[in-house]
Short mmCIF file of C-alpha atoms in Angstrom, two decimals:
data_model
loop_
_atom_site.label_atom_id
_atom_site.label_comp_id
_atom_site.label_asym_id
_atom_site.label_seq_id
_atom_site.Cartn_x
_atom_site.Cartn_y
_atom_site.Cartn_z
CA MET A 360 -0.87 -0.89 -1.77
CA GLY A 361 2.69 -1.90 -1.00
CA ILE A 362 4.15 -0.04 -3.97
CA ALA A 363 7.90 0.01 -3.50
CA ALA A 364 8.46 3.39 -5.13
CA LEU A 365 6.08 5.13 -2.71
CA ALA A 366 7.81 3.41 0.18
CA ALA A 367 11.13 4.74 -1.07
CA VAL A 368 9.81 8.29 -0.90
CA ALA A 369 7.95 7.94 2.38
CA THR A 370 10.74 6.33 4.37
CA VAL A 371 13.52 8.70 3.36
CA PRO A 372 12.00 12.22 3.30
CA GLY A 373 14.33 15.00 2.29
CA ALA A 374 16.93 12.62 0.86
CA ALA A 375 16.54 13.68 -2.76
CA ASP A 376 20.25 14.35 -3.31
CA ALA A 377 21.42 10.78 -3.84
CA GLN A 378 20.79 7.75 -5.99
CA THR A 379 19.91 4.65 -4.03
CA TRP A 380 18.14 1.32 -4.21
CA GLY A 381 16.75 -1.13 -1.70
CA GLY A 382 13.87 -3.40 -0.90
CA THR A 383 11.83 -5.31 1.65
CA LEU A 384 11.05 -9.01 2.03
CA SER A 385 8.04 -9.85 4.18
CA VAL A 386 5.84 -12.71 5.35
CA VAL A 387 2.29 -12.14 6.64
CA SER A 388 -0.39 -14.36 8.14
CA GLU A 389 -2.75 -13.19 5.36
CA ARG A 390 -2.24 -10.86 2.39
CA VAL A 391 -4.89 -8.13 2.39
CA SER A 392 -5.01 -5.20 -0.02
CA ARG A 393 -7.54 -2.38 0.37
CA GLY A 394 -9.72 -4.56 2.55
CA LEU A 395 -9.81 -7.57 0.20
CA SER A 396 -7.95 -10.80 0.94
CA LEU A 397 -5.40 -11.81 -1.69
CA SER A 398 -4.35 -15.08 -0.08
CA GLY A 399 -7.69 -16.56 0.98
CA ASP A 400 -7.03 -16.91 4.72
CA HIS A 401 -3.59 -18.36 3.99
CA PRO A 402 -0.15 -16.86 4.78
CA GLY A 403 1.51 -14.84 2.03
CA ALA A 404 4.89 -13.41 1.08
CA THR A 405 6.00 -10.26 -0.75
CA ALA A 406 9.22 -8.85 -2.18
CA ASP A 407 9.39 -5.11 -2.90
CA PHE A 408 12.30 -3.38 -4.67
CA PHE A 409 12.89 0.29 -5.48
CA TYR A 410 15.39 2.57 -7.18
CA ARG A 411 15.43 6.30 -6.43
CA ASP A 412 17.57 8.83 -8.31
CA ASP A 413 18.69 12.37 -7.55
CA ARG A 414 16.01 13.94 -9.80
CA ASN A 415 13.13 13.00 -7.46
CA TRP A 416 12.09 9.93 -9.43
CA ALA A 417 11.57 6.42 -8.08
CA LEU A 418 10.87 3.11 -9.79
CA GLY A 419 9.36 0.17 -7.97
CA LEU A 420 8.73 -3.54 -8.46
CA GLY A 421 6.55 -5.53 -6.08
CA LEU A 422 6.05 -9.31 -6.16
CA GLY A 423 3.58 -11.27 -4.04
CA THR A 424 1.89 -14.63 -3.61
CA LEU A 425 -1.87 -15.08 -3.97
CA ASN A 426 -4.53 -17.64 -3.04
CA PRO A 427 -3.00 -21.15 -3.33
CA ASP A 428 -6.46 -22.80 -3.47
CA GLY A 429 -7.26 -21.65 -7.00
CA GLY A 430 -7.36 -18.63 -9.25
CA ALA A 431 -4.39 -16.34 -9.77
CA THR A 432 -1.21 -17.47 -8.01
CA ALA A 433 1.13 -14.46 -8.17
CA GLU A 434 1.02 -10.66 -8.35
CA ALA A 435 3.50 -8.20 -9.85
CA ILE A 436 3.30 -4.41 -9.43
CA VAL A 437 5.38 -2.05 -11.57
CA SER A 438 5.34 1.62 -10.57
CA ALA A 439 6.95 4.99 -11.25
CA THR A 440 6.79 7.95 -8.86
CA ARG A 441 7.74 11.63 -9.09
CA TRP A 442 7.84 13.58 -5.85
CA TRP A 443 8.33 17.18 -4.78
CA GLN A 444 9.81 18.11 -1.39
CA VAL A 445 7.75 21.18 -0.44
CA ASP A 446 9.66 21.72 2.82
CA ASP A 447 11.15 19.67 5.64
CA HIS A 448 7.70 18.42 6.63
CA ARG A 449 5.64 18.11 3.44
CA THR A 450 6.05 15.98 0.31
CA LEU A 451 3.80 15.71 -2.75
CA THR A 452 3.78 12.62 -4.99
CA LEU A 453 2.48 11.69 -8.44
CA SER A 454 2.69 8.04 -9.42
CA GLY A 455 1.46 5.46 -11.89
CA ALA A 456 1.25 1.70 -11.34
CA TYR A 457 0.28 -1.42 -13.24
CA TYR A 458 -0.91 -4.56 -11.41
CA ASP A 459 -0.36 -7.84 -13.26
CA TYR A 460 -1.31 -11.40 -12.27
CA SER A 461 -0.52 -14.94 -13.34
CA GLY A 462 -2.55 -18.13 -13.12
CA PRO A 463 -6.22 -18.97 -13.79
CA GLY A 464 -8.51 -15.97 -13.95
CA ALA A 465 -5.63 -13.49 -14.05
CA GLY A 466 -7.26 -11.40 -16.78
CA ARG A 467 -10.16 -10.27 -14.61
CA LEU A 468 -7.74 -8.91 -11.96
CA ARG A 469 -5.27 -6.84 -14.02
CA TYR A 470 -5.58 -3.08 -13.68
CA SER A 471 -3.67 0.22 -13.68
CA GLU A 472 -3.97 3.48 -11.76
CA ILE A 473 -2.66 7.02 -11.38
CA SER A 474 -2.28 8.45 -7.87
CA ILE A 475 -1.76 11.87 -6.32
CA GLY A 476 -0.55 11.85 -2.74
CA SER A 477 0.72 14.00 0.10
CA LEU A 478 2.90 13.19 3.12
CA TRP A 479 3.11 15.46 6.16
CA ASP A 480 5.44 14.98 9.13
CA GLY A 481 3.66 16.57 12.07
CA GLY A 482 6.36 15.86 14.64
CA ALA A 483 4.63 14.97 17.91
CA TRP A 484 1.37 14.66 15.96
CA GLY A 485 2.76 11.83 13.88
CA GLN A 486 3.12 11.34 10.12
CA TRP A 487 -0.01 11.82 8.00
CA GLY A 488 -0.62 10.67 4.45
CA GLY A 489 -3.40 10.97 1.91
CA THR A 490 -3.78 9.53 -1.60
CA VAL A 491 -6.39 9.81 -4.34
CA SER A 492 -6.09 7.16 -7.06
CA LEU A 493 -7.94 6.91 -10.37
CA SER A 494 -8.12 3.54 -12.12
CA PRO A 495 -9.73 3.20 -15.57
CA ASP A 496 -9.99 -0.60 -15.35
CA LEU A 497 -10.19 -1.74 -11.71
CA ALA A 498 -12.62 -4.63 -11.28
CA ALA A 499 -15.67 -3.73 -9.21
CA SER A 500 -16.57 -5.78 -6.13
CA SER A 501 -20.01 -7.12 -5.33
CA SER A 502 -21.55 -7.22 -1.86
CA ARG A 503 -19.96 -10.66 -1.44
CA GLY A 504 -16.50 -9.49 -2.44
CA TYR A 505 -16.51 -11.00 -5.93
CA ALA A 506 -14.92 -9.13 -8.83
CA VAL A 507 -17.48 -8.08 -11.47
CA GLY A 508 -16.54 -6.23 -14.66
CA HIS A 509 -13.92 -3.51 -15.09
CA PRO A 510 -15.73 -0.18 -14.77
CA GLY A 511 -12.79 1.61 -13.11
CA ALA A 512 -12.87 3.32 -9.75
CA THR A 513 -11.75 6.17 -7.52
CA ILE A 514 -9.81 5.16 -4.40
CA VAL A 515 -9.22 7.50 -1.45
CA GLU A 516 -6.81 6.47 1.31
CA LEU A 517 -5.72 8.15 4.56
CA THR A 518 -2.90 6.96 6.85
CA TRP A 519 -1.38 7.97 10.20
CA HIS A 520 1.85 6.74 11.80
CA ARG A 521 3.30 7.79 15.15
CA ARG A 522 6.14 6.50 17.28
CA LEU A 523 4.84 5.72 20.76
CA TRP A 524 7.88 4.69 22.74
CA GLY A 525 11.31 3.71 21.50
CA ALA A 526 10.90 1.40 18.52
CA LEU A 527 7.16 0.87 19.11
CA ALA A 528 4.79 2.75 16.79
CA ALA A 529 1.07 2.95 16.06
CA ASP A 530 -0.56 2.89 12.61
CA LEU A 531 -4.07 3.78 11.49
CA GLY A 532 -5.60 3.74 8.01
CA TRP A 533 -8.92 4.30 6.28
CA GLY A 534 -10.04 4.12 2.68
CA ILE A 535 -12.96 3.87 0.27
CA VAL A 536 -13.24 2.38 -3.22
CA SER A 537 -15.98 3.87 -5.42
CA PRO A 538 -16.53 2.12 -8.79
CA TRP A 539 -17.60 4.12 -11.84
CA GLY A 540 -20.67 3.57 -13.97
CA GLY A 541 -22.88 2.00 -11.30
CA GLU A 542 -21.32 -1.46 -11.67
CA GLY A 543 -20.49 -3.18 -8.38
CA SER A 544 -20.72 -1.34 -5.06
CA SER A 545 -18.59 1.07 -3.06
CA TYR A 546 -16.88 -0.31 -0.02
CA ARG A 547 -14.77 0.93 2.89
CA PHE A 548 -11.73 -0.52 4.62
CA ALA A 549 -9.71 0.41 7.69
CA ASN A 550 -6.83 -0.80 9.83
CA GLY A 551 -5.31 -0.15 13.23
CA GLY A 552 -2.21 -1.76 14.68
CA LEU A 553 1.22 -1.64 16.26
CA SER A 554 4.71 -2.11 14.80
CA TYR A 555 8.08 -2.73 16.40
CA THR A 556 11.34 -2.05 14.55
CA ALA A 557 14.62 -3.73 15.47
CA GLY A 558 17.40 -2.78 13.06
CA ALA A 559 16.40 -3.98 9.58
CA TRP A 560 13.49 -6.04 10.99
CA ARG A 561 9.93 -4.85 11.50
CA PHE A 562 7.20 -6.79 13.30
CA THR A 563 3.54 -5.81 12.91
CA VAL A 564 0.12 -6.81 14.19
CA SER A 565 -3.05 -5.16 12.87
CA ARG A 566 -6.81 -5.37 13.09
CA LEU A 567 -8.35 -5.00 9.62
CA TYR A 568 -11.91 -4.11 8.65
CA SER A 569 -13.68 -4.36 5.29
CA SER A 570 -17.30 -3.70 4.35
CA VAL A 571 -17.20 -6.10 1.33
CA PRO A 572 -18.07 -8.53 2.71
CA PRO A 573 -18.43 -7.06 6.24
CA GLN A 574 -15.68 -8.67 8.29
CA GLN A 575 -12.75 -8.07 10.61
CA ARG A 576 -9.52 -10.00 10.91
CA TRP A 577 -6.17 -9.98 12.69
CA VAL A 578 -3.04 -9.96 10.53
CA ALA A 579 0.55 -10.31 11.75
CA GLY A 580 3.72 -9.97 9.75
CA VAL A 581 7.51 -9.71 9.80
CA ALA A 582 9.60 -7.77 7.26
CA TRP A 583 13.31 -7.36 6.55
CA SER A 584 14.58 -4.28 4.69
CA PHE A 585 17.88 -3.89 2.87
#
């Protein structure tokens, strides 16, 4: 999802005793969200900002480019997250987010959601995450990937991250989107890839899969965090 507030919690576990802010600027060969392309086979860019206080709250703002060949041209994500540090290894999160768009056809893309998540640091077993999101107005996707109506949906996502050697790490993810009311069709998405971190820079390459429409693609990206 790329929500900055969730990133603020996930990347600094246990650091709930300070107020801080930061962000990430990134460029990718193609913007893909939950298995669906946002940039239409074109490169894309994002800017994510977050503010986290000492009461376990985080606010996030994400900005991104969309398909330059037509339709909506920009995306903005506003989010708020409350988290609870269960122990040194487990964190629970509750968040809300609103996705807004500009350009032609922006109205059919706008939606909001509430998410409940959990992060677990398993040490040598890697870092595991799970999120269940409920959206009352997410547009459903047809078998060809087109948005149809706004019946709402349930989204389940699972992630795994593990450092392999030095600054090299592996990432896996899986998810499913299930629309409500029988409109549109459920679809699955997954990813697997490697990342390399050098100071404030992070380089990634991933293989992505989506069942709507059935396809696989390679995506590479570079990000700078501050």
